[in-house]
Amino acid sequence: MTERVATTPGLFPLPDWAKETLSDLKGHQKGDLLSGNEGPEIVSTYADVRSELIDDQLDAGLDRIVEGQARWDDMIAHPLTVADGVETGGIVRYYDNNNFYRDPRVVSEPTASGDVAEELASASDQLPADDDVALQAVLPGPYSLSELATNETGADAEAFRESIAAFLAAEVEALGDHETLFLLEPSLVEQPPEDGVDAQASDAIDRVASATDADVVVHTYWGAIPEKPYAHLLDADIDAVGLDLVTGDRDDSVYNVQEYGAPDSVALGVVDGQNTLVEEPETIAERVGWFEEQLPVGGFETTYVTSNTELFYLPENKYQAKLNALAAGVEVLS
């Protein structure tokens, strides 16, 4: 019988009270922020934010709890922007939307900072001793991170991807205990790899996934992965592929699974992370059920029921409502 798990890809919006506080503080400590060395007031504020975001998830009844990634001003590029060997460039557009990040310009071999591991440890300390919830780590996938970064190392594109994969693998190795790891790979859809590069991207993902004993979900969104990159992705030693059933034609994702198969588990993006309309629990359950009906009998070991994208695009009250809807949708399925 398939286990249904309510979760998210992380990257939550800042609570309204924190936006004003951090805006004032960051104006005086910009250099510290860029280097990852925030002052004590900023550290304290983000600690309070982390507690609030974890409480939001616990109150909603999610099965996997993320740290929230409220410090990730630079979207999924954040782990690289605070690494040694990386200089922070100007403001650039994040894919094709109205969000922006500071361009990480990699000038030498990037060195893992342990920044994400520290965040995860702080989140772990705040979880209850409860078998019903478990910790989930979140990181960018190596293909997307290499696409978002600017390569100023002098290495060719393949070697650069390998260095980013090695960097992320070191970040993963530093993580404490976690039940699952979501690797966010929107570039597999937004900037799909060409022939030859698709196999290299799969190798890079495999290297990062092999750095943890946790279940690894490669979550893709903003549409379906093209066929060849999808087929190559399955060569990586991962536990689940994340499929966006909200954006674009969901039949394309179904076709990929029917034609090429899938890992033992799947993550289904059935809640719109960019739309303020809050889905009814029954709608969420129907979307999961529809997907499962398209596939051969047997199903998956685990179905992660999640939003298709990060939730930071949403106002605070809508983000909270989406968390509640995800948990309630899984309840309908049980």
CSV table of N, CA and C in Angstrom, one decimal, residues 10-104:
chain,number,residue,atom,x,y,z
A,10,GLY,N,10.1,23.5,0.6
A,10,GLY,CA,10.7,24.5,1.4
A,10,GLY,C,10.7,25.9,0.8
A,11,LEU,N,11.6,26.8,1.2
A,11,LEU,CA,11.7,28.2,0.8
A,11,LEU,C,10.4,28.9,1.0
A,12,PHE,N,10.1,29.2,2.2
A,12,PHE,CA,8.8,29.8,2.6
A,12,PHE,C,9.0,31.3,2.6
A,13,PRO,N,7.9,32.1,2.5
A,13,PRO,CA,7.9,33.5,2.6
A,13,PRO,C,8.2,34.0,4.0
A,14,LEU,N,8.9,35.1,4.1
A,14,LEU,CA,9.1,35.7,5.4
A,14,LEU,C,7.8,36.1,6.1
A,15,PRO,N,7.6,35.9,7.4
A,15,PRO,CA,6.5,36.5,8.0
A,15,PRO,C,6.5,38.0,7.9
A,16,ASP,N,5.3,38.6,7.9
A,16,ASP,CA,5.2,40.0,7.7
A,16,ASP,C,6.0,40.8,8.7
A,17,TRP,N,6.0,40.4,10.0
A,17,TRP,CA,6.7,41.2,11.0
A,17,TRP,C,8.2,41.2,10.7
A,18,ALA,N,8.7,40.1,10.1
A,18,ALA,CA,10.2,39.9,9.9
A,18,ALA,C,10.7,40.8,8.8
A,19,LYS,N,9.8,41.0,7.8
A,19,LYS,CA,10.3,41.8,6.6
A,19,LYS,C,10.7,43.2,7.0
A,20,GLU,N,10.0,43.8,7.9
A,20,GLU,CA,10.4,45.2,8.3
A,20,GLU,C,11.6,45.2,9.2
A,21,THR,N,11.6,44.2,10.1
A,21,THR,CA,12.8,44.1,11.0
A,21,THR,C,14.1,43.9,10.2
A,22,LEU,N,14.1,42.9,9.3
A,22,LEU,CA,15.2,42.6,8.5
A,22,LEU,C,15.6,43.6,7.5
A,23,SER,N,14.6,44.3,7.0
A,23,SER,CA,14.9,45.4,6.1
A,23,SER,C,15.8,46.5,6.8
A,24,ASP,N,15.4,46.8,8.0
A,24,ASP,CA,16.2,47.8,8.7
A,24,ASP,C,17.6,47.3,9.0
A,25,LEU,N,17.7,46.1,9.5
A,25,LEU,CA,19.0,45.5,9.9
A,25,LEU,C,19.9,45.3,8.7
A,26,LYS,N,19.4,44.8,7.6
A,26,LYS,CA,20.2,44.5,6.4
A,26,LYS,C,20.8,45.8,5.8
A,27,GLY,N,20.1,46.9,5.9
A,27,GLY,CA,20.7,48.1,5.4
A,27,GLY,C,22.0,48.5,6.0
A,28,HIS,N,22.3,48.0,7.2
A,28,HIS,CA,23.5,48.3,7.9
A,28,HIS,C,24.5,47.2,7.9
A,29,GLN,N,24.1,46.0,7.4
A,29,GLN,CA,25.0,44.9,7.4
A,29,GLN,C,25.0,44.1,6.1
A,30,LYS,N,25.0,44.8,5.0
A,30,LYS,CA,24.9,44.2,3.7
A,30,LYS,C,26.1,43.3,3.4
A,31,GLY,N,27.3,43.8,3.8
A,31,GLY,CA,28.5,43.0,3.5
A,31,GLY,C,28.5,41.7,4.3
A,32,ASP,N,28.0,41.8,5.5
A,32,ASP,CA,27.9,40.5,6.3
A,32,ASP,C,27.0,39.5,5.7
A,33,LEU,N,25.8,40.0,5.2
A,33,LEU,CA,24.9,39.2,4.6
A,33,LEU,C,25.5,38.5,3.3
A,34,LEU,N,26.2,39.2,2.5
A,34,LEU,CA,26.7,38.6,1.3
A,34,LEU,C,27.8,37.5,1.7
A,35,SER,N,28.5,37.7,2.7
A,35,SER,CA,29.5,36.7,3.1
A,35,SER,C,28.9,35.6,4.0
A,36,GLY,N,27.7,35.7,4.4
A,36,GLY,CA,27.1,34.7,5.2
A,36,GLY,C,27.4,34.9,6.7
A,37,ASN,N,28.0,36.0,7.1
A,37,ASN,CA,28.3,36.3,8.5
A,37,ASN,C,27.4,37.4,9.0
A,38,GLU,N,26.2,37.0,9.3
A,38,GLU,CA,25.2,38.0,9.8
A,38,GLU,C,25.6,38.4,11.2
A,39,GLY,N,25.2,39.6,11.6
A,39,GLY,CA,25.3,40.1,12.9
A,39,GLY,C,24.4,39.4,13.9
A,40,PRO,N,24.5,39.6,15.2
A,40,PRO,CA,23.7,38.9,16.2
A,40,PRO,C,22.2,39.2,16.1
A,41,GLU,N,21.9,40.4,15.7
A,41,GLU,CA,20.5,40.8,15.6
A,41,GLU,C,19.8,40.1,14.5
A,42,ILE,N,20.5,40.0,13.4
A,42,ILE,CA,20.0,39.2,12.2
A,42,ILE,C,19.9,37.7,12.5
A,43,VAL,N,20.9,37.2,13.2
A,43,VAL,CA,20.8,35.8,13.6
A,43,VAL,C,19.6,35.5,14.5
A,44,SER,N,19.4,36.4,15.4
A,44,SER,CA,18.3,36.2,16.4
A,44,SER,C,17.0,36.3,15.6
A,45,THR,N,16.9,37.2,14.7
A,45,THR,CA,15.6,37.4,14.0
A,45,THR,C,15.3,36.2,13.2
A,46,TYR,N,16.3,35.7,12.5
A,46,TYR,CA,16.1,34.5,11.6
A,46,TYR,C,15.8,33.2,12.5
A,47,ALA,N,16.3,33.2,13.7
A,47,ALA,CA,16.0,32.1,14.6
A,47,ALA,C,14.5,32.1,15.0
A,48,ASP,N,14.0,33.3,15.2
A,48,ASP,CA,12.6,33.5,15.6
A,48,ASP,C,11.8,33.1,14.3
A,49,VAL,N,12.2,33.5,13.2
A,49,VAL,CA,11.5,33.1,11.9
A,49,VAL,C,11.5,31.6,11.8
A,50,ARG,N,12.6,31.0,12.0
A,50,ARG,CA,12.7,29.5,11.8
A,50,ARG,C,11.7,28.8,12.7
A,51,SER,N,11.6,29.3,14.0
A,51,SER,CA,10.7,28.7,14.9
A,51,SER,C,9.3,28.8,14.4
A,52,GLU,N,8.9,30.0,13.9
A,52,GLU,CA,7.6,30.3,13.4
A,52,GLU,C,7.2,29.4,12.2
A,53,LEU,N,8.2,29.3,11.3
A,53,LEU,CA,7.9,28.4,10.1
A,53,LEU,C,7.8,27.0,10.5
A,54,ILE,N,8.5,26.5,11.4
A,54,ILE,CA,8.4,25.1,11.9
A,54,ILE,C,7.1,24.9,12.6
A,55,ASP,N,6.7,25.9,13.4
A,55,ASP,CA,5.4,25.8,14.0
A,55,ASP,C,4.2,25.8,13.0
A,56,ASP,N,4.4,26.6,12.0
A,56,ASP,CA,3.4,26.6,10.9
A,56,ASP,C,3.2,25.2,10.3
A,57,GLN,N,4.3,24.5,10.1
A,57,GLN,CA,4.2,23.1,9.5
A,57,GLN,C,3.6,22.1,10.5
A,58,LEU,N,4.0,22.2,11.8
A,58,LEU,CA,3.5,21.3,12.8
A,58,LEU,C,2.0,21.5,13.0
A,59,ASP,N,1.6,22.8,13.0
A,59,ASP,CA,0.2,23.1,13.2
A,59,ASP,C,-0.6,22.6,12.1
A,60,ALA,N,-0.1,22.7,10.9
A,60,ALA,CA,-0.8,22.2,9.7
A,60,ALA,C,-0.9,20.7,9.7
A,61,GLY,N,0.1,20.0,10.3
A,61,GLY,CA,0.0,18.5,10.3
A,61,GLY,C,0.8,17.9,9.2
A,62,LEU,N,1.9,18.6,8.7
A,62,LEU,CA,2.7,18.0,7.6
A,62,LEU,C,3.5,16.8,8.2
A,63,ASP,N,3.9,15.9,7.3
A,63,ASP,CA,4.6,14.7,7.7
A,63,ASP,C,6.1,14.9,7.7
A,64,ARG,N,6.6,15.8,6.8
A,64,ARG,CA,8.0,16.1,6.7
A,64,ARG,C,8.1,17.6,7.0
A,65,ILE,N,9.1,17.9,7.8
A,65,ILE,CA,9.3,19.3,8.3
A,65,ILE,C,10.6,19.9,7.7
A,66,VAL,N,10.5,21.0,7.0
A,66,VAL,CA,11.7,21.6,6.5
A,66,VAL,C,12.1,22.8,7.4
A,67,GLU,N,13.3,23.3,7.2
A,67,GLU,CA,13.8,24.4,8.0
A,67,GLU,C,13.1,25.7,7.6
A,68,GLY,N,12.7,25.8,6.4
A,68,GLY,CA,12.0,26.9,5.9
A,68,GLY,C,12.8,27.8,4.9
A,69,GLN,N,14.1,27.8,5.0
A,69,GLN,CA,15.0,28.5,4.1
A,69,GLN,C,14.7,30.0,4.0
A,70,ALA,N,14.3,30.6,5.1
A,70,ALA,CA,14.0,32.0,5.1
A,70,ALA,C,15.2,32.9,4.8
A,71,ARG,N,16.4,32.4,5.1
A,71,ARG,CA,17.6,33.2,4.9
A,71,ARG,C,18.0,33.2,3.4
A,72,TRP,N,17.4,32.4,2.6
A,72,TRP,CA,17.8,32.2,1.2
A,72,TRP,C,17.3,33.3,0.3
A,73,ASP,N,17.8,34.5,0.6
A,73,ASP,CA,17.5,35.7,-0.3
A,73,ASP,C,17.7,35.4,-1.8
A,74,ASP,N,18.7,34.6,-2.0
A,74,ASP,CA,19.1,34.3,-3.4
A,74,ASP,C,18.5,33.0,-4.0
A,75,MET,N,17.3,32.7,-3.5
A,75,MET,CA,16.6,31.6,-4.0
A,75,MET,C,17.5,30.3,-3.8
A,76,ILE,N,17.4,29.4,-4.7
A,76,ILE,CA,18.2,28.1,-4.6
A,76,ILE,C,19.7,28.3,-4.9
A,77,ALA,N,20.0,29.5,-5.3
A,77,ALA,CA,21.5,29.8,-5.4
A,77,ALA,C,22.2,30.1,-4.1
A,78,HIS,N,21.4,30.2,-3.0
A,78,HIS,CA,22.0,30.7,-1.8
A,78,HIS,C,23.1,29.8,-1.3
A,79,PRO,N,23.1,28.5,-1.3
A,79,PRO,CA,24.2,27.8,-0.7
A,79,PRO,C,25.5,28.1,-1.4
A,80,LEU,N,25.5,28.5,-2.7
A,80,LEU,CA,26.7,28.8,-3.4
A,80,LEU,C,27.1,30.3,-3.1
A,81,THR,N,26.2,31.2,-2.9
A,81,THR,CA,26.5,32.6,-2.7
A,81,THR,C,27.3,32.8,-1.4
A,82,VAL,N,27.2,31.9,-0.4
A,82,VAL,CA,27.9,32.0,0.9
A,82,VAL,C,29.2,31.1,0.9
A,83,ALA,N,29.5,30.5,-0.2
A,83,ALA,CA,30.7,29.6,-0.2
A,83,ALA,C,32.0,30.3,-0.5
A,84,ASP,N,33.1,29.8,0.0
A,84,ASP,CA,34.4,30.2,-0.4
A,84,ASP,C,34.6,29.9,-1.9
A,85,GLY,N,35.3,30.7,-2.6
A,85,GLY,CA,35.6,30.5,-4.0
A,85,GLY,C,34.5,31.1,-4.9
A,86,VAL,N,33.6,31.9,-4.2
A,86,VAL,CA,32.5,32.4,-5.0
A,86,VAL,C,32.4,33.9,-4.6
A,87,GLU,N,32.3,34.7,-5.6
A,87,GLU,CA,32.0,36.2,-5.5
A,87,GLU,C,30.6,36.5,-5.9
A,88,THR,N,30.0,37.4,-5.2
A,88,THR,CA,28.6,37.7,-5.5
A,88,THR,C,28.5,38.8,-6.5
A,89,GLY,N,27.8,38.5,-7.6
A,89,GLY,CA,27.7,39.5,-8.7
A,89,GLY,C,26.4,40.3,-8.5
A,90,GLY,N,26.0,40.9,-9.6
A,90,GLY,CA,24.8,41.8,-9.6
A,90,GLY,C,23.5,41.0,-9.5
A,91,ILE,N,22.4,41.8,-9.5
A,91,ILE,CA,21.1,41.2,-9.5
A,91,ILE,C,20.7,40.7,-10.8
A,92,VAL,N,20.2,39.5,-10.9
A,92,VAL,CA,19.7,38.9,-12.1
A,92,VAL,C,18.4,38.2,-11.9
A,93,ARG,N,17.6,38.1,-13.0
A,93,ARG,CA,16.3,37.5,-12.9
A,93,ARG,C,16.3,36.0,-12.7
A,94,TYR,N,15.5,35.5,-11.8
A,94,TYR,CA,15.4,34.1,-11.4
A,94,TYR,C,14.4,33.5,-12.5
A,95,TYR,N,15.0,32.7,-13.4
A,95,TYR,CA,14.2,32.1,-14.5
A,95,TYR,C,13.4,33.2,-15.2
A,96,ASP,N,12.1,32.9,-15.4
A,96,ASP,CA,11.4,33.9,-16.2
A,96,ASP,C,10.2,34.5,-15.4
A,97,ASN,N,10.5,34.9,-14.2
A,97,ASN,CA,9.5,35.5,-13.3
A,97,ASN,C,10.0,36.8,-12.7
A,98,ASN,N,9.3,37.4,-11.9
A,98,ASN,CA,9.6,38.7,-11.3
A,98,ASN,C,10.4,38.6,-10.0
A,99,ASN,N,11.1,37.5,-9.8
A,99,ASN,CA,12.0,37.3,-8.6
A,99,ASN,C,13.4,37.4,-9.1
A,100,PHE,N,14.3,37.8,-8.2
A,100,PHE,CA,15.7,38.1,-8.5
A,100,PHE,C,16.6,37.5,-7.4
A,101,TYR,N,17.8,37.3,-7.8
A,101,TYR,CA,18.9,36.8,-6.9
A,101,TYR,C,20.2,37.4,-7.3
A,102,ARG,N,21.2,37.3,-6.4
A,102,ARG,CA,22.5,37.9,-6.7
A,102,ARG,C,23.3,36.8,-7.3
A,103,ASP,N,23.8,37.1,-8.4
A,103,ASP,CA,24.6,36.1,-9.3
A,103,ASP,C,25.8,35.6,-8.6
A,104,PRO,N,25.9,34.3,-8.3
A,104,PRO,CA,27.1,33.7,-7.7
A,104,PRO,C,28.1,33.4,-8.8
